[in-house]
mmCIF file of C-alpha atoms and ligand atoms in Angstrom:
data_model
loop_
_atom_site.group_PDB
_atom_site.id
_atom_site.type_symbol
_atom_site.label_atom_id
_atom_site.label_comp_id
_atom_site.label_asym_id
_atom_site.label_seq_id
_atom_site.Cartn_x
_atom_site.Cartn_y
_atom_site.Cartn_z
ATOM 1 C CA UNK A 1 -111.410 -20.420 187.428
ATOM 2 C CA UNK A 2 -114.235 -20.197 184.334
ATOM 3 C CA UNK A 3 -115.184 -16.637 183.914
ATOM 4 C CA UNK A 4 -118.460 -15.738 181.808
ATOM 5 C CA UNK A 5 -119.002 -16.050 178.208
ATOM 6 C CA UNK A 6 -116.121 -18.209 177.900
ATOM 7 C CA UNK A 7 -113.228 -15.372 178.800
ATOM 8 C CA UNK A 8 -110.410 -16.403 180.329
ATOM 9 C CA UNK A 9 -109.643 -13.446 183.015
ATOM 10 C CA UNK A 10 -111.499 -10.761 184.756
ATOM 11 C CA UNK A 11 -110.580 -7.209 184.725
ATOM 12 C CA UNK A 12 -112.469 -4.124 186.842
ATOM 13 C CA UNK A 13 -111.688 -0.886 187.727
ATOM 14 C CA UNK A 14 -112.828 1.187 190.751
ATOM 15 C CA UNK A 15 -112.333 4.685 190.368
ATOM 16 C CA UNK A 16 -112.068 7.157 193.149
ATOM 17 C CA UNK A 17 -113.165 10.342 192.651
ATOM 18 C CA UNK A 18 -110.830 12.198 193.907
ATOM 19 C CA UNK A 19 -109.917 15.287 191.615
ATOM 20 C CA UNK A 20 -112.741 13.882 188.928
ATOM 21 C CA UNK A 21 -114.356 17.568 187.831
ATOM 22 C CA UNK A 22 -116.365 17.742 184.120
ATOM 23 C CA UNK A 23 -115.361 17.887 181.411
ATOM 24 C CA UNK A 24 -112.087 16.419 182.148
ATOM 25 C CA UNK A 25 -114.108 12.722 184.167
ATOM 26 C CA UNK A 26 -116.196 13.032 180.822
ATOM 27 C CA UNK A 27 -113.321 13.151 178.133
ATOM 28 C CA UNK A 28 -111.158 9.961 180.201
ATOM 29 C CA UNK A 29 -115.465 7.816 180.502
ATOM 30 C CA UNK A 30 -115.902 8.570 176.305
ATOM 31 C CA UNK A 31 -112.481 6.673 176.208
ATOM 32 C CA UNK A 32 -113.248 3.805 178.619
ATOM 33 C CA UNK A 33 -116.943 3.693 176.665
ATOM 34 C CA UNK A 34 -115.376 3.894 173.280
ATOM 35 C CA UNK A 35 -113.391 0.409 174.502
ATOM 36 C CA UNK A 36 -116.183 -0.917 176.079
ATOM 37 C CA UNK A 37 -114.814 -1.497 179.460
ATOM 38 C CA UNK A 38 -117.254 -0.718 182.093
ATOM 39 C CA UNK A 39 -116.014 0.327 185.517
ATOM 40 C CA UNK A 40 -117.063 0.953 189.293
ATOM 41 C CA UNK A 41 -116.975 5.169 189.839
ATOM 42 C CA UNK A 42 -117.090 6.349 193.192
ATOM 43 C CA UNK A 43 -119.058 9.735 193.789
ATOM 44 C CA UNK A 44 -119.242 12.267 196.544
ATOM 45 C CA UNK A 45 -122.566 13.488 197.445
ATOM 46 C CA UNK A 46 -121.811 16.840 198.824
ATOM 47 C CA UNK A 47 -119.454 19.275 197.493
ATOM 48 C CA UNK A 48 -116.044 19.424 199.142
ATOM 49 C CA UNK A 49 -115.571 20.870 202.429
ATOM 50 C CA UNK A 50 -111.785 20.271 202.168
ATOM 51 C CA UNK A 51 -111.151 22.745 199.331
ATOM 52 C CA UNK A 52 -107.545 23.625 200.189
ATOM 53 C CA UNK A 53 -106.841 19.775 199.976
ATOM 54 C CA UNK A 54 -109.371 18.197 197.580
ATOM 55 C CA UNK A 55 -111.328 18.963 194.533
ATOM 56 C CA UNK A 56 -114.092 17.196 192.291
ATOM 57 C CA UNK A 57 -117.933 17.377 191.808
ATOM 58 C CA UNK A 58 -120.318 15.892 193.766
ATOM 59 C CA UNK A 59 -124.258 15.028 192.711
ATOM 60 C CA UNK A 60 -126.175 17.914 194.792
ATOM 61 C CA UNK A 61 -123.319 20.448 193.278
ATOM 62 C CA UNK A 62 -122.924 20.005 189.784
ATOM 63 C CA UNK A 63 -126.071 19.180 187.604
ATOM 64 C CA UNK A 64 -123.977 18.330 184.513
ATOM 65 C CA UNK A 65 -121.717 15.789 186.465
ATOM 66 C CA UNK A 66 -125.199 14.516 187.892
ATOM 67 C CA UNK A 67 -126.230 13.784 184.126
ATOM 68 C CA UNK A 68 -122.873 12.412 183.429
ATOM 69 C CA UNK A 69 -123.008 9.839 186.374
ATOM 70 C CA UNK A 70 -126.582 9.373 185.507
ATOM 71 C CA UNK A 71 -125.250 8.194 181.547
ATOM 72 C CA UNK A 72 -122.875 5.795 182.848
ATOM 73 C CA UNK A 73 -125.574 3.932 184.865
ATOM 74 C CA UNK A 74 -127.321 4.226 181.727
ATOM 75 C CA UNK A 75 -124.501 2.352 179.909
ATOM 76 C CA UNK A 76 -123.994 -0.251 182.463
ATOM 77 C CA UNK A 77 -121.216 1.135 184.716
ATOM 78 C CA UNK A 78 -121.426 1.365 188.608
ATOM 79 C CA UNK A 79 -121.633 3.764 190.927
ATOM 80 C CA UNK A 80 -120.462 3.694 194.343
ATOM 81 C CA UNK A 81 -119.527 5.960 197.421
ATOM 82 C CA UNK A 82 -116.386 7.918 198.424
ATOM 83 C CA UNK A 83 -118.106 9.160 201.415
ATOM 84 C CA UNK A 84 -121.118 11.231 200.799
ATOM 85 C CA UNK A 85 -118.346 13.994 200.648
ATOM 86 C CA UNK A 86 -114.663 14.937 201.427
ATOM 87 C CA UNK A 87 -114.069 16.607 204.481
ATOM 88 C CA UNK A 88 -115.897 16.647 207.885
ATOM 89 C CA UNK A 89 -119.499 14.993 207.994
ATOM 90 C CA UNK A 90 -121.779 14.576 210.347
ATOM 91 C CA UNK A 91 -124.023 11.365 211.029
ATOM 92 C CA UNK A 92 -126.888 13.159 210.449
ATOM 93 C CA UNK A 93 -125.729 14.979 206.992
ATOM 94 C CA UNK A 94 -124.004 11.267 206.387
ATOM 95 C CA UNK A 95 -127.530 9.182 206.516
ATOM 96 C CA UNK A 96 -128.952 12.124 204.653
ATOM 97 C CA UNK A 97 -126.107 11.888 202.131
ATOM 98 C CA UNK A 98 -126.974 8.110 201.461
ATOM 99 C CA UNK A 99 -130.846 8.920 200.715
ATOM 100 C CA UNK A 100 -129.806 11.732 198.777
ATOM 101 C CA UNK A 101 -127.800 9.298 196.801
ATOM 102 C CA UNK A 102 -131.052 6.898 196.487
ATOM 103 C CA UNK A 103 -133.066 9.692 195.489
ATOM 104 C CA UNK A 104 -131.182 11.166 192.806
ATOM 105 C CA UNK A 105 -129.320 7.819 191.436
ATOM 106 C CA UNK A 106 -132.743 5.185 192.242
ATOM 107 C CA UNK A 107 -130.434 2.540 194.663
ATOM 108 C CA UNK A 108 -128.175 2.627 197.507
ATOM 109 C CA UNK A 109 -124.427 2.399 197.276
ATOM 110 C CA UNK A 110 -123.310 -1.388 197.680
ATOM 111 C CA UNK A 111 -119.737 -0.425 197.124
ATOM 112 C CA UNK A 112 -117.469 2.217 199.154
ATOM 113 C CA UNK A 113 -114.229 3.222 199.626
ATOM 114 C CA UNK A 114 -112.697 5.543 202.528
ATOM 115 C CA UNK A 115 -111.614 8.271 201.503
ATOM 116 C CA UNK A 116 -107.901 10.089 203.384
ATOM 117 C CA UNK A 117 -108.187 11.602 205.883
ATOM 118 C CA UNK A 118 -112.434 12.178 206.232
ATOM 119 C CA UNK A 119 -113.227 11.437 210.117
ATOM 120 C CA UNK A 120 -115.569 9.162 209.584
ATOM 121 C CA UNK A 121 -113.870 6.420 207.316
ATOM 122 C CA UNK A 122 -114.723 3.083 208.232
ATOM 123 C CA UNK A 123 -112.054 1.117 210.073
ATOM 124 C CA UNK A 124 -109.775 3.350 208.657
ATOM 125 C CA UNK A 125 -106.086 4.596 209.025
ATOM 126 C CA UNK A 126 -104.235 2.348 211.490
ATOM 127 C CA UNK A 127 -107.048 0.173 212.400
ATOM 128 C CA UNK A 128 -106.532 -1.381 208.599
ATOM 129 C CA UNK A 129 -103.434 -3.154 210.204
ATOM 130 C CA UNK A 130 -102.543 -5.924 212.568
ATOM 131 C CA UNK A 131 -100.006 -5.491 215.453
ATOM 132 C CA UNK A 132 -96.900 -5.184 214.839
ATOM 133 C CA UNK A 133 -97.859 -3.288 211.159
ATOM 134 C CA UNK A 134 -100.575 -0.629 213.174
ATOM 135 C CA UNK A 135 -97.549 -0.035 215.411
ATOM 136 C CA UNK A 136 -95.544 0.677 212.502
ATOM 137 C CA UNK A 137 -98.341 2.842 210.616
ATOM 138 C CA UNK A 138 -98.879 5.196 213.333
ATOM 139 C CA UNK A 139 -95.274 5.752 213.561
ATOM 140 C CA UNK A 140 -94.659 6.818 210.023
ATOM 141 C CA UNK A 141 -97.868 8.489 209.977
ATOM 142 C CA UNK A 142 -98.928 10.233 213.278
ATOM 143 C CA UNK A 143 -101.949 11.665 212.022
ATOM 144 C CA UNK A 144 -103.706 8.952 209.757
ATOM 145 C CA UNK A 145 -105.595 8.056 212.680
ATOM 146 C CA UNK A 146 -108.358 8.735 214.891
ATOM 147 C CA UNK A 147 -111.217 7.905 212.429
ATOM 148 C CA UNK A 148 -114.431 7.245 213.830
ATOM 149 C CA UNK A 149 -116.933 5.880 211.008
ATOM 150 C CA UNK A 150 -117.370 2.625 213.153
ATOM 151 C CA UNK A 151 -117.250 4.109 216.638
ATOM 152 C CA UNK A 152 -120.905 4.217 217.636
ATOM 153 C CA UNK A 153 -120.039 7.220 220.321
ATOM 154 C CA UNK A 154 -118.779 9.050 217.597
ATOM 155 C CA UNK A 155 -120.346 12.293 216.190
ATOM 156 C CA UNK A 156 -119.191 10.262 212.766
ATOM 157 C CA UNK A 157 -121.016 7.515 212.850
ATOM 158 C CA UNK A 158 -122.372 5.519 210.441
ATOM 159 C CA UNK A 159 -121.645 2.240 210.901
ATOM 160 C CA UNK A 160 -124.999 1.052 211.262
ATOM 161 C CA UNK A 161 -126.130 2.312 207.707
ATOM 162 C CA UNK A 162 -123.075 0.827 206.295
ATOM 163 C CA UNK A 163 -123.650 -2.804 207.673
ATOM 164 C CA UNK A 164 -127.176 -2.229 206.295
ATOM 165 C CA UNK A 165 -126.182 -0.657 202.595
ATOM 166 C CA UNK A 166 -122.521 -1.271 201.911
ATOM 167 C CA UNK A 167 -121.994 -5.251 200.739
ATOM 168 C CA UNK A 168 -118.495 -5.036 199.702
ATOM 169 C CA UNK A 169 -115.496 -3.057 200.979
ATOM 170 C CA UNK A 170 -111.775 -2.657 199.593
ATOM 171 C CA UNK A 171 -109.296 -4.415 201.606
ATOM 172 C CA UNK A 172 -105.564 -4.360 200.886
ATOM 173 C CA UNK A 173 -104.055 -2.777 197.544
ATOM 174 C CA UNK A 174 -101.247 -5.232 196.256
ATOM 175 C CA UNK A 175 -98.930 -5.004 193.080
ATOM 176 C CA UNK A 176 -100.048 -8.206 190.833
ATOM 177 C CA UNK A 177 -102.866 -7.810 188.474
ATOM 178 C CA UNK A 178 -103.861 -11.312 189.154
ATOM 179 C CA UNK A 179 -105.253 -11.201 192.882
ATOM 180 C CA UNK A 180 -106.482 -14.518 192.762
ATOM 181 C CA UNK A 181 -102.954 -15.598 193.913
ATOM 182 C CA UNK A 182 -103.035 -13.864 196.463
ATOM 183 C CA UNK A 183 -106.674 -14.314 198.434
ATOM 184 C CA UNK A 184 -109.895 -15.991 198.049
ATOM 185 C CA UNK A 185 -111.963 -13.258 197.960
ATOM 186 C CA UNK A 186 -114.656 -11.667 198.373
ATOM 187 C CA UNK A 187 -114.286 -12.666 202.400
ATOM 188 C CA UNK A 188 -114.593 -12.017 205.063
ATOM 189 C CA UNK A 189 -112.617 -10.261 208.010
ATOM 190 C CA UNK A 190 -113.934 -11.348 212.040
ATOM 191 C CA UNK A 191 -111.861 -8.499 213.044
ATOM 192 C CA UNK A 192 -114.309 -5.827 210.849
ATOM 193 C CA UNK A 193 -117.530 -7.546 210.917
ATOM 194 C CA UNK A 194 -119.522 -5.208 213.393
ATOM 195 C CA UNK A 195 -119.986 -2.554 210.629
ATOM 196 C CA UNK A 196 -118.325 -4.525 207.288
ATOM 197 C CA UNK A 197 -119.781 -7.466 205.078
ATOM 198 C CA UNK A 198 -117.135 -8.668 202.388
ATOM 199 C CA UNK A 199 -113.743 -7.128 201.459
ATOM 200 C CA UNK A 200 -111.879 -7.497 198.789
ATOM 201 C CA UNK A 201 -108.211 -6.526 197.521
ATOM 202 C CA UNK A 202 -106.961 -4.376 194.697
ATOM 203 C CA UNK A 203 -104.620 -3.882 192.701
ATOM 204 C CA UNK A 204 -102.180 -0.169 193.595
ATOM 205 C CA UNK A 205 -102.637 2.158 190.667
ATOM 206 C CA UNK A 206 -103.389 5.273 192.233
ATOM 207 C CA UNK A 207 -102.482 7.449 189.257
ATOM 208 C CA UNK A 208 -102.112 7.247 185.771
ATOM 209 C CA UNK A 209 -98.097 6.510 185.801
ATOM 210 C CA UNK A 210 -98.611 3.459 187.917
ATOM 211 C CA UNK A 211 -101.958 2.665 185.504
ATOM 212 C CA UNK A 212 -100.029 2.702 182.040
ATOM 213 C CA UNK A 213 -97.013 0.934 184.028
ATOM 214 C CA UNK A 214 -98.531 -2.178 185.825
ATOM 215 C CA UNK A 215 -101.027 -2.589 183.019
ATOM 216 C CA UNK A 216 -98.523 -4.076 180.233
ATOM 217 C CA UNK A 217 -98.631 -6.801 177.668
ATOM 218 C CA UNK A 218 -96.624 -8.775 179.686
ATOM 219 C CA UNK A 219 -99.035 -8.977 182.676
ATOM 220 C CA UNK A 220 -102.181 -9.317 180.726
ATOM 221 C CA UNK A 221 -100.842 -12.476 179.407
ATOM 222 C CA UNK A 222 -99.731 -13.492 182.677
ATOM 223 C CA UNK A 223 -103.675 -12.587 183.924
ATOM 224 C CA UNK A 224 -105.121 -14.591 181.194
ATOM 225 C CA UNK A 225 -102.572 -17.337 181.417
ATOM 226 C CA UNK A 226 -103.363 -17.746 185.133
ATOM 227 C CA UNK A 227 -107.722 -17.385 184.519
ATOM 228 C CA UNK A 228 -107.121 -14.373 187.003
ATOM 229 C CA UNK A 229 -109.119 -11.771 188.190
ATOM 230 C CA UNK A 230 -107.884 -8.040 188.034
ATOM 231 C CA UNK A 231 -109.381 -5.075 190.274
ATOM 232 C CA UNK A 232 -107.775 -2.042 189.677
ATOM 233 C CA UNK A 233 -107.558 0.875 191.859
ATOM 234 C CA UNK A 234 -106.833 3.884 190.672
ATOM 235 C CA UNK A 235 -108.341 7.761 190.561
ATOM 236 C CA UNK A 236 -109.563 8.488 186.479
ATOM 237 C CA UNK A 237 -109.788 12.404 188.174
ATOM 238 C CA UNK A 238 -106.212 12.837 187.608
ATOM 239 C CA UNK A 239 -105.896 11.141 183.936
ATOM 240 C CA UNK A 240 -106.756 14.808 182.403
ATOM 241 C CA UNK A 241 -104.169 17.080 185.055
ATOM 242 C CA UNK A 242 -101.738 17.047 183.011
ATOM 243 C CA UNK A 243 -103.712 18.859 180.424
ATOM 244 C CA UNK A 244 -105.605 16.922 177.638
ATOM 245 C CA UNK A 245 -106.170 12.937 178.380
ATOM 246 C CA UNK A 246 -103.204 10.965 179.471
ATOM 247 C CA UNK A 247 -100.956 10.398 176.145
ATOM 248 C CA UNK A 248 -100.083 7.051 177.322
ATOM 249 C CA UNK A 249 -103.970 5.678 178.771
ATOM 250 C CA UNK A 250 -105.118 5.616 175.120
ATOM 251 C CA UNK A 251 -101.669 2.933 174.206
ATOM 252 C CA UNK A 252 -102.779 1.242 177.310
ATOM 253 C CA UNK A 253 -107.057 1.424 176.408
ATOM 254 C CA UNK A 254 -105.083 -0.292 173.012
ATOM 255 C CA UNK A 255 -103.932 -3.310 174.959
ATOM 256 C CA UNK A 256 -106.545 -4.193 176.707
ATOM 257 C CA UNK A 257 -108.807 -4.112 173.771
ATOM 258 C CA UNK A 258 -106.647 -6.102 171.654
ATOM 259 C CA UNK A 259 -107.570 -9.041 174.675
ATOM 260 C CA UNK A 260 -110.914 -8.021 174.588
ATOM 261 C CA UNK A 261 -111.977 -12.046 173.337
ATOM 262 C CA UNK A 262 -110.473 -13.055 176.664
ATOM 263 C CA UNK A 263 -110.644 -10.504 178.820
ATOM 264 C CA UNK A 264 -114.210 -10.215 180.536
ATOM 265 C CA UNK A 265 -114.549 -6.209 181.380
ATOM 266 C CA UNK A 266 -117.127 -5.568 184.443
ATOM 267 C CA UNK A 267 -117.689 -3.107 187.166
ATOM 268 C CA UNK A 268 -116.399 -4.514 190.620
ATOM 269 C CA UNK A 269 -119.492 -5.390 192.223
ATOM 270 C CA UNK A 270 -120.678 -7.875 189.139
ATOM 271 C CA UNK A 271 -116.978 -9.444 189.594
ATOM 272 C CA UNK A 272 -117.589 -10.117 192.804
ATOM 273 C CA UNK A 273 -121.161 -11.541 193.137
ATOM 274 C CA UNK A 274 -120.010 -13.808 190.468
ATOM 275 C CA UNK A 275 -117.466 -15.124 192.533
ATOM 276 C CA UNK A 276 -119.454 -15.319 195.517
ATOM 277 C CA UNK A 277 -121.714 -16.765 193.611
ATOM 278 C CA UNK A 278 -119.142 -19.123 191.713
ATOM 279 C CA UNK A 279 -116.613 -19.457 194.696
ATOM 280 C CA UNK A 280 -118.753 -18.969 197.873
ATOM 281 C CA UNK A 281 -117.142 -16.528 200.590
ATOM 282 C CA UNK A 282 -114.623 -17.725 202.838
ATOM 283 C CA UNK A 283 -113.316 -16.098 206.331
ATOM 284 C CA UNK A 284 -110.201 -14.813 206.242
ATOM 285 C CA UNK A 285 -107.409 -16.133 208.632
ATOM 286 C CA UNK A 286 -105.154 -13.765 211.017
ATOM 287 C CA UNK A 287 -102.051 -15.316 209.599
ATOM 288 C CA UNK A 288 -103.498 -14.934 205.556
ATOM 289 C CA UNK A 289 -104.388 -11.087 206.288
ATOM 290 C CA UNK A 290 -101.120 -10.140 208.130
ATOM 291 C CA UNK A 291 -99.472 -11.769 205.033
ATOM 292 C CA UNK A 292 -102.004 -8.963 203.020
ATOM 293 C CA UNK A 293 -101.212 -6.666 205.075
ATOM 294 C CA UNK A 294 -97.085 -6.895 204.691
ATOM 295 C CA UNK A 295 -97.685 -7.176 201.103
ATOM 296 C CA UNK A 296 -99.706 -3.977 200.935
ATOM 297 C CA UNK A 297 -97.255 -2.182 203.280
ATOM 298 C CA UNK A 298 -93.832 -3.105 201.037
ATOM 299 C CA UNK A 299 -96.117 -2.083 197.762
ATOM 300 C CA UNK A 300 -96.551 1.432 199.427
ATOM 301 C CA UNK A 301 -92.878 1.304 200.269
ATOM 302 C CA UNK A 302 -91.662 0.226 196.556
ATOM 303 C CA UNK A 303 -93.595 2.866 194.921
ATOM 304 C CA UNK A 304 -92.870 5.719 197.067
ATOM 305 C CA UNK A 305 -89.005 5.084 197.893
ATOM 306 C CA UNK A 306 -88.089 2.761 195.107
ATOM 307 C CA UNK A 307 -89.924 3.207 191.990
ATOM 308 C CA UNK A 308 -91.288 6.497 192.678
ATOM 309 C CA UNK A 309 -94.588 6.560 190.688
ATOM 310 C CA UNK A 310 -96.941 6.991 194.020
ATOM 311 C CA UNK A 311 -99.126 9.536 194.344
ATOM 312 C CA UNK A 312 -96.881 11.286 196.395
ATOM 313 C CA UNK A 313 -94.412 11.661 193.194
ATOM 314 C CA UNK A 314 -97.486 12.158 191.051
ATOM 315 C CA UNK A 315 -98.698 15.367 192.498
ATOM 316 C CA UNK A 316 -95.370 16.351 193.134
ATOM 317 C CA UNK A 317 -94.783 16.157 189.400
ATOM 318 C CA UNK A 318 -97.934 18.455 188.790
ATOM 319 C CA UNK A 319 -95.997 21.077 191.617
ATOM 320 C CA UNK A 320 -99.304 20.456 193.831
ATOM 321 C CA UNK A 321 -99.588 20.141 197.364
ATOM 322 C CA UNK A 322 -100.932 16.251 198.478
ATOM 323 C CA UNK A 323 -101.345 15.383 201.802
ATOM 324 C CA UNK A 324 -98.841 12.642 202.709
ATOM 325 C CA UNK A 325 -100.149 10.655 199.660
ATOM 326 C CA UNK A 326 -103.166 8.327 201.463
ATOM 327 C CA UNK A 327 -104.414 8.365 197.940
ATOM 328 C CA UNK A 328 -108.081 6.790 199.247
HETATM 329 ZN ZN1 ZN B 401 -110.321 9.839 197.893
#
């Protein structure tokens, strides 16, 4: 793989905005300016309707975070959706969310992630997974179900819009920095392509434990030894919970800037058009995404029962109350 300007790996971040409130979003972005890497930030459009579950700022609530998200666009990050808010929306408030978004930011989203438990995620919940792994989803999780995004009978619809808007989608979260072993990507999915364009995979760092511990000298080399490509996945809300900026995220900002000459830094989207572009787009095979599929399942497993660094143990550590940890 030859990546731009002669680097030898790729490495982007999409940040969902879960928990992301100013000043704290603004004091973790100075850092991540101050090293130059640019990243994908999701943003909610409405404030949160969830408030017992979920907090963060959203564009029509906050005015300063508004002229914070408006300065990273300025300085060459991306913005993308979370949902035009977290809770229960409407189609109706939904399609208005999106031209709210156009009006106040000047584009549509072309990136979006689902968000928990919010009704109308795309494809979400069980309907990520093949038989038998859907089987086995809906048993451990009763309730991470029933999500209607795509169902065009569904008060939650907005399918349509995000066909028409939303060119890629996250896929499966996986624990190797280098993801380029594990797909071609971005690609397509037959099984999603009513309502989805291209997916892509990421890598699971949820929190800022996971962040500082998959992101290590040790697999950077690997990355750049391998000409990889590197989408992280992770929510830059929580980095300031623990009080002032992560201790750690500044050791691990270090690392990567001491491979800043091979290391090309770029929000998600300009990753992946370059590998379209580079690459082409490929369809994805059942067989290849159950393979995905049990790779993203025994991550989930590893970090929750195993090495417990999750966001389950996260907010756990903080005393706080998460619901069963869907961390989207
Ligand atoms: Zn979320």
């Amino acid at each position: 793989m030859i990546w731009p300007y002669g680097k030898k790996a790729a490495f982007a971040i999409i940040d969902d905005t879960d928990d992301a409130e100013m000043p704290g979003i603004a004091d973790v972005y100075d850092l991540l300016i101050e090293y130059e890497i640019p990243t994908t930030k999701t943003v909610w459009v409405y404030p949160v309707r969830d408030a017992q579950l979920f907090r963060g700022n959203s564009l029509t609530g906050d005015p300063a975070y508004l002229e914070f998200i408006r300065t990273l666009l300025r300085k060459g990050y991306e913005i993308g959706l979370h949902n035009v808010g977290s809770g229960a929306f409407s189609r109706c408030e939904i399609l208005g969310g999106l031209e709210e978004f156009n009006s106040l930011l000047g584009f549509y989203p072309n990136l979006h992630v689902n968000h928990s438990y919010n009704p109308d995620n795309i494809y979400g919940g069980d309907k990520r997974f093949s038989f038998p792994f859907d089987l086995l989803v809906r048993l451990m999780h009763r309730d991470y179900t029933g999500f209607s995004g795509e169902v065009a009978s569904s008060q939650h619809f907005w399918g349509d819009a995000h066909k028409r808007h939303i060119k890629y989608s996250r896929s499966y979260e996986l624990d190797d920095l280098n993801l380029l072993r594990h797909c071609h990507f971005p690609y397509t999915d037959q099984k999603y392509s009513d309502y989805c364009n291209l997916f892509y995979p990421s890598v699971f760092c949820p929190n800022q434990d996971l962040f500082n511990d998959r992101i290590t000298d040790f697999n950077l080399q690997r990355l750049i030894s391998q000409n990889g490509c590197c989408i992280i996945y992770t929510h830059f809300g929580y980095f300031t919970e623990r009080g002032e900026v992560d201790k750690h995220f500044r050791n691990t900002l270090d690392l990567l800037g001491k491979y800043s000459s091979d290391i090309w830094f770029a929000p998600v989207g300009e990753v992946l058009s370059y590998l379209e572009r580079t690459n082409g787009v490929r369809d994805i095979s059942r067989g290849h995404k159950l393979l995905l599929e049990g790779k993203s399942l025994i991550t989930r497993v590893k970090y929750r029962y195993f090495k417990k660094l999750d966001d389950y143990h996260y907010k756990s550590s903080l005393g706080a109350r998460h619901r069963q940890s869907k961390d989207e």
